Amino acid sequence: MGLFQKLKAGLQKTHSKLVHEIKRIVTGSPRLTGTTLAELEAALIGADLGFAMTTQIVAAVKHAYETQGGAGPDVFAIAEAEVARSLAANEPALKRAANGVTVVSVVGVNGTGKTTTCAKLAHLIQDRGETAVLAACDTFRAAAIEQLQLWGERLGVPVVAGAYHADPAAVAHDAITAAHSRGAQFLFVDTAGRLHTKSNLMKELQKVHRVMGKKLPGAPHEVLLVLDATTGMNAINQAREFHKAVTLTGLVVTKLDGTSKAGMVVAIQKELGLPIKFIGVGEQPDDLQPFDAGQFATALFSEKG
Amino acid sequence: MFDSLSSKLQNVFRNLRGLGRISESNVADSLRDVRMALLDADVNFKVARDFVERVKAKAIGQQVIQSIQPGQQIIKLIHDELVELLGAENAGLDLAGASVSLMMVGLHGSGKTTSSGKLARLLQKQGRAPLLVAADVYRPAAMDQLETLGKQLDLPVFVKRGETDVVRIGREALAFAEANQRNVLIFDTAGRLQIDEPLVQELVRLREVVQPREILLVLDAATGQEAVNVATHFDQALHITGAILTKLDGDARGGAALSFKSVVGKPIKFMGVGEKLEDFEPFHPERMAQRILGMGDVVSLVEKAAETVDAEEAKRLEEKMRKGQFTLEDFLAQLRQMRSMGPLENLVGMLPGGGDMLKNADLSKSEKEFRRMEGLICAMTPLERRNPQIMNARRRLRIATGSGVKVSELNNLLQRFGQMQQMMKKMGKFQKMLGRMGGAPPPGLFRR
């Protein structure tokens, strides 16, 4: 950067600050006090939005608050609107294949609730009067297949399973065949939990998807990453790495019935533009709700102090 | 593990190291960066604030500003504070007495069942007779999971299918243990939210029946700000005695670990570092702090090596290296030893600055390269391994064809081996020189 440019950039900053200040005086807006700012910052960071995202939102809120006039909404209302706006461009419904069975692959790290989410999704489809098939592709963790099978029995949904330590891609392949022959509209593939840092396991996941794509062009139509609401900033790494490996189409945030706010999805949305499709709010089959940006933002700032 | 935090802090330190003297504003700047790094690492914001305040109070004092190497001093301060935050020393389990019970509690999916299995394996290795008790009556197939783990470990598992009363399970498990001479009972309880009062009360009732010596909170290393709430609530209801930190083999920044001890005041006792049952280690705050600061976990690495490497053999190799008599045969032995220590990514992560390296290097590729090297050396005759200089074009062609690679690759290996030998000779001389000067090795940061 040359000296002139530097000077210009510096002046630009002063200029916009000046304009902002004049606007503030003209509109008679209150100035944001240090304590309110600190409170807002604490609320955002406490909700796991992360430092970078928090700084951005605080700056935007500050700007909006100080130029809105004396009778405008309070700081937290602006912040809420800001968060809701950044999450708004969403399409919560599940995509559908043009014809035949729609394959939904459910992926994520260990213990986020993939199996439960699969079961809940199947329940949701059944409630709509359509039929679903579950595929137990977690052939690694002890009793993972039994867990899905028990869900299948409970819900009356057929479960396609292989043996433990079988190739998950083979199970997925068979599941597509089974879903076809049953004339099911949806197939939910429950994959094994894997840390996004294990390259061999990520490759295994890619293989599962590749095999499904060969068996049924276009499959999987949806790839949903399941995120635990209690996860902090690592969720961004998880989303980034899974997206790199298998191209995600959406997120499911689970365990939102606790006190955690899952603010990290704001940063994920910002970086990767992945829509949040569903949220899990309990252990019962119907505790899966479509995502609502407004509600989410409200919850983010509730009971915080 | 803790890679991101390490690299962030390393940046801060790089700046500090470059400074001859530290002014108040310098310290403040760096400490703001430290606070940011901690927040990004999911350290609870109150904990991070206190941490930074403490360091600041110590840093802006006479001792730092007047010392010769202020940068080093600050690093030491931050390190000491981190160690304090993580708990001063490793705390084992309290297992005194004829028969004791342990309770595993935590949120859903934090790894209670897997950790129960891992803990049982560890206790069995220590000569105890553990009994796994399936006390998760909610999650489908949770009992099957524990039973499978028990089978893998060849350990008894107390399972009562269809029973929904946890207290009754507790009572019967105690009787079963007495009848079958099991002296450590590990209760694998169901995952629950800390605010789910009825379920938490169920744990309180179970505690009253089994009178556990230890109640361990199983905590996912990737937990965010919520870690503090989880820990405080469980502690208030149950008086937990410690924690197990799980999934540390990922790249979670580990703020949960930093927050836990300072908020609850109980030690972190173990850590889970993989999906296999043997991937379970005692938690060492000192090492963890060094690791966070990018100083590398040298102690763990040495211990790991000691487990797998024959000490005599290592000594012989070292001697050879110093004298520059290191042959391809020794190289092969070393390659194999390294591989028996586990995947490369785990090892490199333990080295100073390794976290940084790991980010840029595709280790699966180097792992493959190691295998190729091994193949190449295996295709050589013992004579060739000892005297690489006799490998003429014909011999080289034979070796390359025998191991299925191009001759250029073999040439490459030999060239690199030559360079390595040169370096080792130099290092040997350097060490001798240091010895003559009577100085210990340079004061490494990794040994406090």
Coordinates of N, CA, C and O in Angstrom, one line a residue, chain A residues 14-151:
Chain A
T14 N -11.8 8.2 9.5 CA -12.1 9.4 10.2 C -13.4 9.9 9.7 O -14.3 10.3 10.4
H15 N -13.5 9.9 8.4 CA -14.7 10.5 7.7 C -15.9 9.7 8.1 O -16.9 10.4 8.5
S16 N -15.9 8.4 8.0 CA -17.1 7.7 8.3 C -17.5 7.8 9.8 O -18.6 7.8 10.2
K17 N -16.4 7.9 10.6 CA -16.7 8.1 12.1 C -17.4 9.5 12.3 O -18.3 9.6 13.1
L18 N -16.9 10.4 11.6 CA -17.5 11.8 11.7 C -18.9 11.8 11.2 O -19.8 12.3 11.9
V19 N -19.2 11.2 10.1 CA -20.5 11.1 9.6 C -21.5 10.4 10.6 O -22.6 10.9 10.8
H20 N -20.9 9.3 11.1 CA -21.7 8.6 12.1 C -22.0 9.5 13.3 O -23.2 9.5 13.8
E21 N -21.1 10.2 13.8 CA -21.3 11.1 15.0 C -22.3 12.2 14.7 O -23.2 12.4 15.5
I22 N -22.2 12.8 13.5 CA -23.1 13.8 13.1 C -24.6 13.3 13.1 O -25.5 13.8 13.6
K23 N -24.7 12.1 12.4 CA -26.0 11.4 12.3 C -26.5 11.2 13.7 O -27.7 11.4 14.0
R24 N -25.7 10.7 14.6 CA -26.1 10.4 16.0 C -26.7 11.6 16.7 O -27.7 11.6 17.3
I25 N -26.0 12.8 16.5 CA -26.4 14.0 17.1 C -27.7 14.5 16.5 O -28.7 14.9 17.2
V26 N -27.8 14.4 15.2 CA -29.0 14.9 14.5 C -30.2 14.1 14.9 O -31.3 14.6 15.2
T27 N -30.1 12.7 14.9 CA -31.2 11.9 15.2 C -31.5 11.9 16.7 O -32.5 11.3 17.2
G28 N -30.6 12.4 17.5 CA -30.8 12.4 18.9 C -30.7 11.0 19.5 O -31.3 10.6 20.5
S29 N -29.8 10.1 18.9 CA -29.6 8.8 19.4 C -28.8 8.7 20.7 O -27.8 9.5 20.8
P30 N -29.1 7.8 21.5 CA -28.3 7.7 22.7 C -26.9 7.0 22.4 O -26.9 6.2 21.4
R31 N -25.9 7.3 23.1 CA -24.6 6.7 22.9 C -24.6 5.4 23.7 O -25.1 5.3 24.8
L32 N -24.0 4.4 23.1 CA -24.0 3.1 23.7 C -22.9 3.1 24.9 O -21.8 3.5 24.7
T33 N -23.4 2.7 26.0 CA -22.4 2.8 27.2 C -21.6 1.6 27.2 O -21.9 0.5 26.7
G34 N -20.5 1.7 27.9 CA -19.5 0.6 28.1 C -20.1 -0.7 28.7 O -19.9 -1.8 28.2
T35 N -21.0 -0.5 29.7 CA -21.5 -1.6 30.4 C -22.5 -2.4 29.5 O -22.5 -3.6 29.5
T36 N -23.3 -1.6 28.8 CA -24.3 -2.3 27.9 C -23.5 -3.1 26.9 O -23.9 -4.3 26.6
L37 N -22.5 -2.5 26.3 CA -21.7 -3.2 25.3 C -21.1 -4.5 25.9 O -21.1 -5.6 25.3
A38 N -20.5 -4.4 27.1 CA -19.9 -5.5 27.8 C -21.0 -6.6 28.0 O -20.7 -7.8 27.8
E39 N -22.2 -6.2 28.4 CA -23.3 -7.1 28.6 C -23.6 -7.9 27.3 O -23.8 -9.1 27.3
L40 N -23.7 -7.1 26.3 CA -24.0 -7.7 25.0 C -23.0 -8.7 24.5 O -23.2 -9.8 24.1
E41 N -21.7 -8.2 24.7 CA -20.6 -9.1 24.4 C -20.6 -10.4 25.2 O -20.4 -11.5 24.6
A42 N -20.9 -10.3 26.5 CA -20.9 -11.4 27.3 C -22.0 -12.4 26.9 O -21.8 -13.6 26.8
A43 N -23.2 -11.8 26.5 CA -24.3 -12.7 26.1 C -24.0 -13.4 24.8 O -24.2 -14.6 24.7
L44 N -23.3 -12.7 23.9 CA -23.0 -13.4 22.6 C -21.9 -14.4 22.8 O -22.0 -15.5 22.3
I45 N -20.9 -14.1 23.5 CA -19.8 -15.1 23.7 C -20.3 -16.2 24.5 O -20.0 -17.4 24.3
G46 N -21.1 -15.9 25.5 CA -21.7 -17.0 26.4 C -22.6 -17.9 25.6 O -22.8 -19.1 26.0
A47 N -23.1 -17.4 24.5 CA -24.0 -18.3 23.7 C -23.1 -19.0 22.6 O -23.7 -19.6 21.6
D48 N -21.8 -19.0 22.7 CA -20.9 -19.7 21.8 C -20.9 -19.1 20.4 O -20.7 -19.8 19.4
L49 N -21.1 -17.8 20.2 CA -21.0 -17.2 18.9 C -19.5 -17.1 18.4 O -19.3 -16.9 17.3
G50 N -18.7 -17.1 19.4 CA -17.2 -17.0 19.1 C -16.8 -15.5 19.0 O -17.7 -14.6 18.9
F51 N -15.5 -15.3 19.2 CA -15.1 -13.9 19.3 C -15.3 -13.1 18.0 O -15.7 -12.0 18.1
A52 N -14.9 -13.7 16.9 CA -15.0 -12.9 15.6 C -16.4 -12.5 15.3 O -16.7 -11.3 15.0
M53 N -17.3 -13.5 15.4 CA -18.7 -13.2 15.1 C -19.3 -12.1 16.1 O -20.0 -11.2 15.7
T54 N -18.9 -12.3 17.4 CA -19.4 -11.4 18.4 C -18.9 -9.9 18.1 O -19.7 -9.0 18.1
T55 N -17.7 -9.8 17.7 CA -17.2 -8.5 17.4 C -18.0 -7.9 16.2 O -18.3 -6.7 16.2
Q56 N -18.2 -8.7 15.2 CA -19.0 -8.2 14.0 C -20.4 -7.7 14.4 O -20.8 -6.6 14.0
I57 N -21.0 -8.6 15.2 CA -22.4 -8.2 15.6 C -22.5 -7.0 16.5 O -23.3 -6.1 16.3
V58 N -21.5 -7.0 17.4 CA -21.5 -5.8 18.3 C -21.3 -4.5 17.5 O -21.9 -3.5 17.8
A59 N -20.4 -4.6 16.5 CA -20.1 -3.4 15.7 C -21.4 -3.0 15.0 O -21.8 -1.8 14.9
A60 N -22.1 -4.0 14.4 CA -23.3 -3.7 13.6 C -24.4 -3.1 14.6 O -25.1 -2.1 14.2
V61 N -24.5 -3.7 15.7 CA -25.5 -3.3 16.7 C -25.2 -1.8 17.1 O -26.1 -1.0 17.2
K62 N -23.9 -1.6 17.4 CA -23.5 -0.3 17.9 C -23.9 0.8 16.8 O -24.5 1.8 17.2
H63 N -23.6 0.5 15.6 CA -23.9 1.4 14.5 C -25.4 1.6 14.4 O -25.9 2.8 14.3
A64 N -26.2 0.6 14.4 CA -27.6 0.7 14.3 C -28.2 1.5 15.5 O -29.1 2.3 15.3
Y65 N -27.7 1.2 16.7 CA -28.3 1.8 17.9 C -28.0 3.3 17.9 O -28.9 4.1 18.2
E66 N -26.8 3.6 17.5 CA -26.4 5.0 17.6 C -26.9 5.9 16.4 O -26.6 7.1 16.4
T67 N -27.7 5.3 15.5 CA -28.2 6.1 14.4 C -29.7 6.0 14.3 O -30.3 6.3 13.3
Q68 N -30.4 5.4 15.3 CA -31.8 5.1 15.1 C -32.7 6.1 15.7 O -33.9 6.0 15.6
G69 N -32.2 7.1 16.5 CA -33.1 8.0 17.1 C -33.3 7.6 18.6 O -33.1 6.4 18.9
G70 N -33.8 8.5 19.4 CA -33.9 8.3 20.8 C -35.0 7.2 21.2 O -34.8 6.5 22.2
A71 N -36.0 7.1 20.4 CA -37.1 6.2 20.8 C -37.0 4.8 20.2 O -38.0 4.0 20.2
G72 N -35.9 4.5 19.6 CA -35.7 3.2 18.9 C -35.7 2.0 19.9 O -35.7 2.2 21.1
P73 N -35.7 0.8 19.3 CA -35.6 -0.4 20.2 C -34.3 -0.5 20.9 O -33.3 0.2 20.6
D74 N -34.2 -1.3 22.0 CA -33.0 -1.4 22.8 C -32.0 -2.3 22.1 O -32.2 -2.9 21.1
V75 N -30.8 -2.2 22.7 CA -29.7 -2.9 22.2 C -29.9 -4.4 21.9 O -29.6 -4.9 20.8
F76 N -30.5 -5.1 22.8 CA -30.7 -6.5 22.7 C -31.7 -6.8 21.6 O -31.5 -7.8 20.9
A77 N -32.7 -6.0 21.4 CA -33.6 -6.2 20.3 C -33.0 -6.1 19.0 O -33.2 -6.9 18.1
I78 N -32.1 -5.1 18.9 CA -31.3 -4.9 17.6 C -30.4 -6.1 17.4 O -30.4 -6.6 16.3
A79 N -29.8 -6.5 18.4 CA -28.9 -7.7 18.3 C -29.7 -8.9 17.8 O -29.2 -9.7 17.0
E80 N -30.8 -9.1 18.4 CA -31.7 -10.2 18.1 C -32.0 -10.2 16.6 O -31.9 -11.2 15.9
A81 N -32.5 -9.0 16.1 CA -32.8 -8.9 14.7 C -31.6 -9.1 13.8 O -31.8 -9.8 12.8
E82 N -30.5 -8.7 14.3 CA -29.3 -8.8 13.5 C -28.9 -10.3 13.3 O -28.6 -10.8 12.2
V83 N -29.1 -11.1 14.4 CA -28.8 -12.5 14.3 C -29.8 -13.2 13.5 O -29.5 -14.0 12.6
A84 N -31.1 -12.9 13.7 CA -32.2 -13.5 12.9 C -32.0 -13.2 11.4 O -32.2 -14.1 10.6
R85 N -31.6 -12.0 11.1 CA -31.4 -11.6 9.7 C -30.3 -12.5 9.1 O -30.4 -13.0 8.0
S86 N -29.2 -12.7 9.8 CA -28.1 -13.4 9.3 C -28.4 -14.9 9.1 O -27.7 -15.6 8.4
L87 N -29.4 -15.4 9.8 CA -29.8 -16.8 9.6 C -31.0 -17.0 8.7 O -31.5 -18.1 8.5
A88 N -31.6 -15.9 8.2 CA -32.9 -15.9 7.6 C -33.0 -16.7 6.3 O -33.9 -17.4 6.1
A89 N -32.0 -16.6 5.5 CA -32.1 -17.2 4.1 C -32.1 -18.7 4.2 O -31.1 -19.4 3.9
N90 N -33.2 -19.3 4.7 CA -33.2 -20.7 5.0 C -34.3 -21.4 4.2 O -35.4 -20.8 3.9
E91 N -34.1 -22.7 4.0 CA -35.1 -23.5 3.4 C -35.2 -24.8 4.2 O -34.5 -25.8 3.9
P92 N -36.0 -24.7 5.3 CA -35.9 -25.8 6.2 C -36.5 -27.2 5.7 O -36.1 -28.2 6.3
A93 N -37.3 -27.2 4.7 CA -37.8 -28.5 4.3 C -36.8 -29.4 3.6 O -35.8 -28.9 3.1
L94 N -37.0 -30.7 3.7 CA -36.1 -31.6 3.1 C -36.3 -31.5 1.6 O -37.4 -31.4 1.1
K95 N -35.1 -31.6 0.9 CA -35.2 -31.7 -0.6 C -35.8 -33.0 -1.0 O -35.8 -34.0 -0.2
R96 N -36.3 -33.0 -2.2 CA -36.9 -34.3 -2.7 C -36.2 -34.7 -4.0 O -35.9 -33.8 -4.8
A97 N -36.1 -35.9 -4.2 CA -35.6 -36.4 -5.5 C -36.7 -36.2 -6.6 O -37.9 -36.2 -6.2
A98 N -36.3 -36.0 -7.8 CA -37.3 -35.7 -8.9 C -38.3 -36.9 -8.9 O -39.5 -36.7 -9.0
N99 N -37.8 -38.1 -8.9 CA -38.7 -39.3 -8.8 C -38.0 -40.4 -8.0 O -36.8 -40.4 -7.9
G100 N -38.8 -41.3 -7.5 CA -38.2 -42.4 -6.7 C -37.8 -41.9 -5.3 O -38.3 -40.9 -4.8
V101 N -36.9 -42.7 -4.7 CA -36.6 -42.5 -3.3 C -35.6 -41.3 -3.1 O -34.7 -41.2 -3.9
T102 N -35.8 -40.6 -2.1 CA -34.9 -39.5 -1.7 C -34.0 -40.0 -0.6 O -34.4 -40.5 0.4
V103 N -32.7 -39.9 -0.9 CA -31.7 -40.5 0.1 C -31.1 -39.3 0.9 O -30.7 -38.3 0.4
V104 N -31.3 -39.5 2.2 CA -30.7 -38.5 3.2 C -29.6 -39.1 4.0 O -29.9 -40.1 4.7
S105 N -28.4 -38.6 3.9 CA -27.3 -39.1 4.6 C -27.1 -38.3 5.9 O -27.1 -37.1 5.8
V106 N -27.0 -38.9 7.0 CA -26.9 -38.2 8.3 C -25.4 -38.4 8.8 O -25.1 -39.6 9.1
V107 N -24.7 -37.4 8.9 CA -23.2 -37.5 9.3 C -22.9 -36.6 10.5 O -23.7 -35.7 10.9
G108 N -21.8 -36.8 11.1 CA -21.3 -36.0 12.2 C -20.3 -36.7 13.1 O -20.0 -37.9 12.9
V109 N -19.8 -36.0 14.1 CA -18.8 -36.6 15.0 C -19.5 -37.5 16.0 O -20.7 -37.5 16.0
N110 N -18.7 -38.1 16.8 CA -19.3 -39.1 17.8 C -20.2 -38.4 18.8 O -19.9 -37.3 19.3
G111 N -21.3 -39.1 19.1 CA -22.1 -38.6 20.2 C -22.9 -37.4 20.0 O -23.3 -36.7 21.0
T112 N -23.2 -37.0 18.8 CA -24.0 -35.8 18.6 C -25.5 -36.1 18.5 O -26.3 -35.2 18.6
G113 N -25.8 -37.4 18.2 CA -27.2 -37.8 18.1 C -27.7 -38.1 16.7 O -28.8 -37.8 16.3
K114 N -26.8 -38.7 15.9 CA -27.1 -39.1 14.6 C -28.3 -40.1 14.5 O -29.2 -40.0 13.8
T115 N -28.1 -41.2 15.3 CA -29.1 -42.3 15.3 C -30.5 -41.8 15.7 O -31.5 -42.0 15.0
T116 N -30.5 -41.0 16.8 CA -31.8 -40.5 17.2 C -32.4 -39.6 16.2 O -33.6 -39.6 15.9
T117 N -31.6 -38.7 15.5 CA -32.1 -37.8 14.5 C -32.7 -38.6 13.3 O -33.7 -38.2 12.8
C118 N -32.0 -39.7 12.9 CA -32.5 -40.5 11.8 C -33.9 -41.0 12.2 O -34.8 -40.9 11.4
A119 N -34.0 -41.5 13.4 CA -35.3 -42.1 13.8 C -36.4 -41.0 13.8 O -37.5 -41.2 13.3
K120 N -36.0 -39.8 14.3 CA -37.0 -38.7 14.4 C -37.4 -38.3 13.0 O -38.5 -37.9 12.7
L121 N -36.4 -38.2 12.1 CA -36.7 -37.9 10.7 C -37.7 -38.9 10.1 O -38.7 -38.5 9.4
A122 N -37.4 -40.1 10.3 CA -38.3 -41.2 9.8 C -39.7 -41.0 10.3 O -40.7 -41.1 9.6
H123 N -39.8 -40.7 11.6 CA -41.1 -40.4 12.2 C -41.8 -39.3 11.6 O -43.0 -39.3 11.3
L124 N -41.1 -38.2 11.3 CA -41.6 -37.0 10.7 C -42.2 -37.4 9.3 O -43.3 -36.9 9.0
I125 N -41.5 -38.2 8.6 CA -42.0 -38.6 7.2 C -43.3 -39.4 7.3 O -44.2 -39.2 6.6
Q126 N -43.2 -40.3 8.3 CA -44.4 -41.2 8.5 C -45.6 -40.3 8.9 O -46.7 -40.6 8.4
D127 N -45.4 -39.3 9.7 CA -46.5 -38.5 10.1 C -47.2 -37.8 8.9 O -48.3 -37.4 8.9
R128 N -46.3 -37.6 7.9 CA -46.9 -36.9 6.7 C -47.6 -37.9 5.8 O -48.0 -37.6 4.7
G129 N -47.6 -39.2 6.2 CA -48.3 -40.2 5.4 C -47.4 -40.8 4.4 O -47.9 -41.5 3.5
E130 N -46.1 -40.6 4.5 CA -45.2 -41.2 3.5 C -44.4 -42.3 4.2 O -44.5 -42.5 5.4
T131 N -43.7 -43.1 3.4 CA -42.9 -44.2 4.0 C -41.4 -43.9 4.0 O -40.9 -43.3 3.0
A132 N -40.8 -44.4 5.0 CA -39.3 -44.2 5.1 C -38.7 -45.6 5.4 O -39.3 -46.5 5.9
V133 N -37.4 -45.7 5.1 CA -36.6 -46.8 5.4 C -35.3 -46.3 6.1 O -34.8 -45.2 5.7
L134 N -34.8 -47.0 7.1 CA -33.6 -46.6 7.8 C -32.5 -47.5 7.4 O -32.7 -48.7 7.3
A135 N -31.3 -47.0 7.3 CA -30.1 -47.8 7.0 C -29.1 -47.7 8.1 O -28.7 -46.6 8.4
A136 N -28.8 -48.8 8.7 CA -27.8 -48.8 9.8 C -26.4 -48.9 9.3 O -25.8 -50.0 9.2
C137 N -25.8 -47.8 8.9 CA -24.4 -47.9 8.4 C -23.4 -47.6 9.4 O -22.2 -47.5 9.1
D138 N -23.7 -47.5 10.7 CA -22.7 -47.5 11.7 C -22.4 -48.9 12.1 O -23.1 -49.5 13.0
T139 N -21.4 -49.5 11.5 CA -21.1 -50.9 11.7 C -19.9 -51.0 12.7 O -19.4 -52.1 12.9
F140 N -19.5 -49.9 13.3 CA -18.3 -49.8 14.1 C -18.7 -49.8 15.6 O -18.2 -50.7 16.4
R141 N -19.5 -48.8 16.0 CA -19.7 -48.7 17.5 C -20.5 -49.8 18.0 O -21.5 -50.3 17.4
A142 N -20.2 -50.3 19.2 CA -20.9 -51.4 19.8 C -22.4 -51.0 20.0 O -22.7 -49.9 20.4
A143 N -23.2 -51.9 19.5 CA -24.7 -51.8 19.7 C -25.3 -50.7 18.9 O -26.5 -50.3 19.2
A144 N -24.6 -50.1 18.0 CA -25.2 -49.0 17.2 C -26.4 -49.5 16.4 O -27.4 -48.9 16.2
I145 N -26.2 -50.7 15.8 CA -27.2 -51.3 14.9 C -28.4 -51.6 15.8 O -29.6 -51.3 15.4
E146 N -28.2 -52.2 16.9 CA -29.4 -52.5 17.8 C -30.1 -51.3 18.2 O -31.4 -51.3 18.2
Q147 N -29.4 -50.2 18.4 CA -30.0 -48.9 18.8 C -31.0 -48.5 17.7 O -32.2 -48.1 18.0
L148 N -30.6 -48.5 16.4 CA -31.4 -48.1 15.3 C -32.6 -49.1 15.1 O -33.7 -48.7 14.8
Q149 N -32.2 -50.4 15.3 CA -33.3 -51.4 15.1 C -34.4 -51.2 16.1 O -35.6 -51.4 15.8
L150 N -34.0 -50.9 17.4 CA -35.0 -50.7 18.4 C -35.9 -49.5 18.1 O -37.1 -49.5 18.2
W151 N -35.3 -48.5 17.5 CA -36.1 -47.3 17.1 C -37.0 -47.7 16.0 O -38.2 -47.3 15.9

